[in-house]
Amino acid sequence: MAFIYAKTAAGRLEIENRGLKLAPALRSVLLLVDGQRDARELGQMAQGLRAPEDVLAQLQALQLIEAVGGSADKAPVLPVTTQLGDDPLRYQQLRDWMAESVRKHLGLKGYLIQLKIDRSKTAVGLEQLWPELATALGKAKSPAFASRWLEETRALVQA
């Protein structure tokens, strides 16, 4: 089992006030740390954000995250959307949810993300855009809003 990471009090404070002026990729990964994802899952998401390979170590060194469970070895984590399989209706539902979120909350600022959504042909491809969209929502609205959006999106997939 891989280590599971959660934000420290300093990490939550950093999300709220941006005091450390983190690089965008580090901040995006910090947003994704929720006390439920393990190091492998966070690492996979960090790759999509073009974050450094040692992003978790950097966040730990800054005392923004801490290991709260798990251990050093675990089977690879599959994307949440793998359970959708080839169901075109569920894929379309997820795609529409994401497109509506861009339109409603980002407007023209979300144009490039919308293009990526339109190009994604699988639910897993859409899931890989979640961190980027959550980061944009966090900047446009608030980090708390972005976290709620991620939770609602996961709930939509798992419903």
Coordinates of C-alpha atoms in Angstrom, one line a residue:
M1 CA 0.0 0.0 0.0
A2 CA 1.4 3.4 -0.9
F3 CA 1.4 6.3 1.5
I4 CA -1.8 8.4 1.8
Y5 CA -1.3 12.1 2.1
A6 CA -3.3 14.9 3.7
K7 CA -2.8 18.6 3.9
T8 CA -1.4 20.0 7.2
A9 CA -2.8 23.1 8.8
A10 CA -0.1 25.0 7.0
G11 CA -1.2 23.4 3.7
R12 CA -4.8 24.4 4.3
L13 CA -3.7 27.9 5.2
E14 CA -1.6 28.1 2.0
I15 CA -4.6 27.1 -0.1
E16 CA -6.6 30.0 1.4
N17 CA -4.0 32.8 1.3
R18 CA -1.3 31.8 -1.2
G19 CA 1.4 33.1 1.1
L20 CA 4.3 31.0 -0.3
K21 CA 3.6 31.9 -3.9
L22 CA 3.9 28.2 -5.0
A23 CA 4.6 27.3 -8.6
P24 CA 1.3 26.5 -10.3
A25 CA 2.0 22.8 -10.6
L26 CA 2.9 22.5 -6.9
R27 CA -0.3 24.4 -5.9
S28 CA -2.4 22.2 -8.2
V29 CA -1.0 19.1 -6.6
L30 CA -1.6 20.6 -3.1
L31 CA -5.2 21.1 -4.1
L32 CA -5.5 17.5 -5.0
V33 CA -4.2 16.2 -1.7
D34 CA -7.3 15.2 0.3
G35 CA -6.3 12.5 2.8
Q36 CA -7.8 9.7 0.5
R37 CA -5.4 9.6 -2.4
D38 CA -2.2 7.7 -2.2
A39 CA 1.2 8.7 -3.5
R40 CA 0.8 6.7 -6.7
E41 CA -2.5 8.3 -7.6
L42 CA -1.2 11.8 -6.8
G43 CA 1.9 11.0 -8.8
Q44 CA -0.2 10.1 -11.9
M45 CA -2.2 13.2 -11.6
A46 CA 1.0 15.3 -11.1
Q47 CA 2.4 14.0 -14.4
G48 CA -0.7 15.4 -16.1
L49 CA 0.1 18.7 -14.6
R50 CA 3.7 18.5 -15.6
A51 CA 4.7 18.8 -12.0
P52 CA 8.2 17.7 -10.9
E53 CA 8.6 14.0 -10.1
D54 CA 9.5 14.9 -6.5
V55 CA 6.4 17.2 -6.0
L56 CA 5.2 15.3 -3.0
A57 CA 8.6 15.4 -1.4
Q58 CA 8.8 19.2 -2.0
L59 CA 5.3 19.7 -0.5
Q60 CA 6.4 17.6 2.5
A61 CA 9.6 19.6 2.9
L62 CA 7.5 22.7 3.0
Q63 CA 5.3 21.0 5.7
L64 CA 2.2 21.5 3.6
I65 CA 1.3 17.8 3.4
E66 CA 1.9 14.7 5.6
A67 CA 1.5 11.0 5.3
V68 CA -1.5 9.9 7.3
G69 CA -1.7 6.3 6.3
G70 CA -0.7 3.5 4.1
S71 CA 2.8 2.0 3.6
A72 CA 5.4 1.8 0.9
D73 CA 3.9 -0.7 -1.6
K74 CA 0.5 -1.0 -3.2
A75 CA -1.1 -2.2 -6.4
P76 CA -1.5 0.6 -9.0
V77 CA -4.7 2.7 -8.6
L78 CA -7.0 2.7 -11.6
P79 CA -8.7 5.9 -12.6
V80 CA -12.1 6.5 -11.1
T81 CA -13.6 6.6 -14.6
T82 CA -12.6 3.0 -15.5
Q83 CA -15.9 1.8 -14.1
L84 CA -17.7 3.7 -16.8
G85 CA -16.2 1.4 -19.4
D86 CA -17.6 2.1 -22.9
D87 CA -20.9 3.4 -21.7
P88 CA -21.6 6.3 -24.1
L89 CA -24.3 7.8 -22.0
R90 CA -22.2 8.1 -18.8
Y91 CA -19.3 9.5 -20.9
Q92 CA -21.6 12.1 -22.4
Q93 CA -23.0 13.0 -18.9
L94 CA -19.4 13.5 -17.6
R95 CA -18.4 15.5 -20.7
D96 CA -21.5 17.7 -20.4
W97 CA -20.9 18.3 -16.7
M98 CA -17.4 19.4 -17.4
A99 CA -18.3 21.6 -20.4
E100 CA -21.1 23.2 -18.4
S101 CA -18.7 23.9 -15.5
V102 CA -16.3 25.6 -17.9
R103 CA -19.1 27.7 -19.5
K104 CA -20.7 28.6 -16.2
H105 CA -17.7 29.4 -14.0
L106 CA -14.8 30.2 -16.4
G107 CA -16.4 31.7 -19.5
L108 CA -13.8 32.6 -22.1
K109 CA -11.0 31.9 -19.6
G110 CA -11.8 28.3 -20.0
Y111 CA -11.6 28.2 -23.8
L112 CA -8.5 26.0 -24.0
I113 CA -9.8 23.6 -21.4
Q114 CA -13.0 23.3 -23.3
L115 CA -11.0 22.4 -26.4
K116 CA -9.3 19.6 -24.5
I117 CA -12.7 18.4 -23.2
D118 CA -14.0 18.4 -26.8
R119 CA -10.9 16.4 -27.9
S120 CA -11.2 13.7 -25.2
K121 CA -12.8 10.6 -26.5
T122 CA -12.8 8.5 -23.3
A123 CA -13.9 9.0 -19.7
V124 CA -10.4 8.4 -18.6
G125 CA -9.2 11.2 -20.9
L126 CA -11.7 13.5 -19.3
E127 CA -10.6 12.5 -15.8
Q128 CA -7.0 13.5 -16.7
L129 CA -8.4 17.0 -17.3
W130 CA -9.9 17.2 -13.7
P131 CA -6.8 18.7 -12.1
E132 CA -6.4 21.3 -14.7
L133 CA -10.1 22.3 -14.6
A134 CA -10.0 22.2 -10.8
T135 CA -7.0 24.6 -10.7
A136 CA -8.7 27.0 -13.1
L137 CA -11.9 26.9 -11.0
G138 CA -9.8 27.5 -7.9
K139 CA -8.3 30.6 -9.4
A140 CA -11.6 31.9 -10.8
K141 CA -13.8 31.1 -7.7
S142 CA -12.0 29.7 -4.7
P143 CA -9.9 26.7 -3.7
A144 CA -12.9 25.5 -1.6
F145 CA -15.1 25.7 -4.7
A146 CA -12.6 23.7 -6.7
S147 CA -12.5 21.0 -4.0
R148 CA -16.3 20.8 -3.9
W149 CA -16.3 20.6 -7.7
L150 CA -13.9 17.6 -7.7
E151 CA -16.0 15.9 -5.0
E152 CA -19.2 16.4 -7.1
T153 CA -17.5 15.1 -10.2
R154 CA -16.3 12.0 -8.5
A155 CA -19.8 11.5 -7.1
L156 CA -21.2 11.8 -10.6
V157 CA -18.9 9.1 -11.9
Q158 CA -19.5 6.8 -9.0
A159 CA -23.3 7.2 -9.0

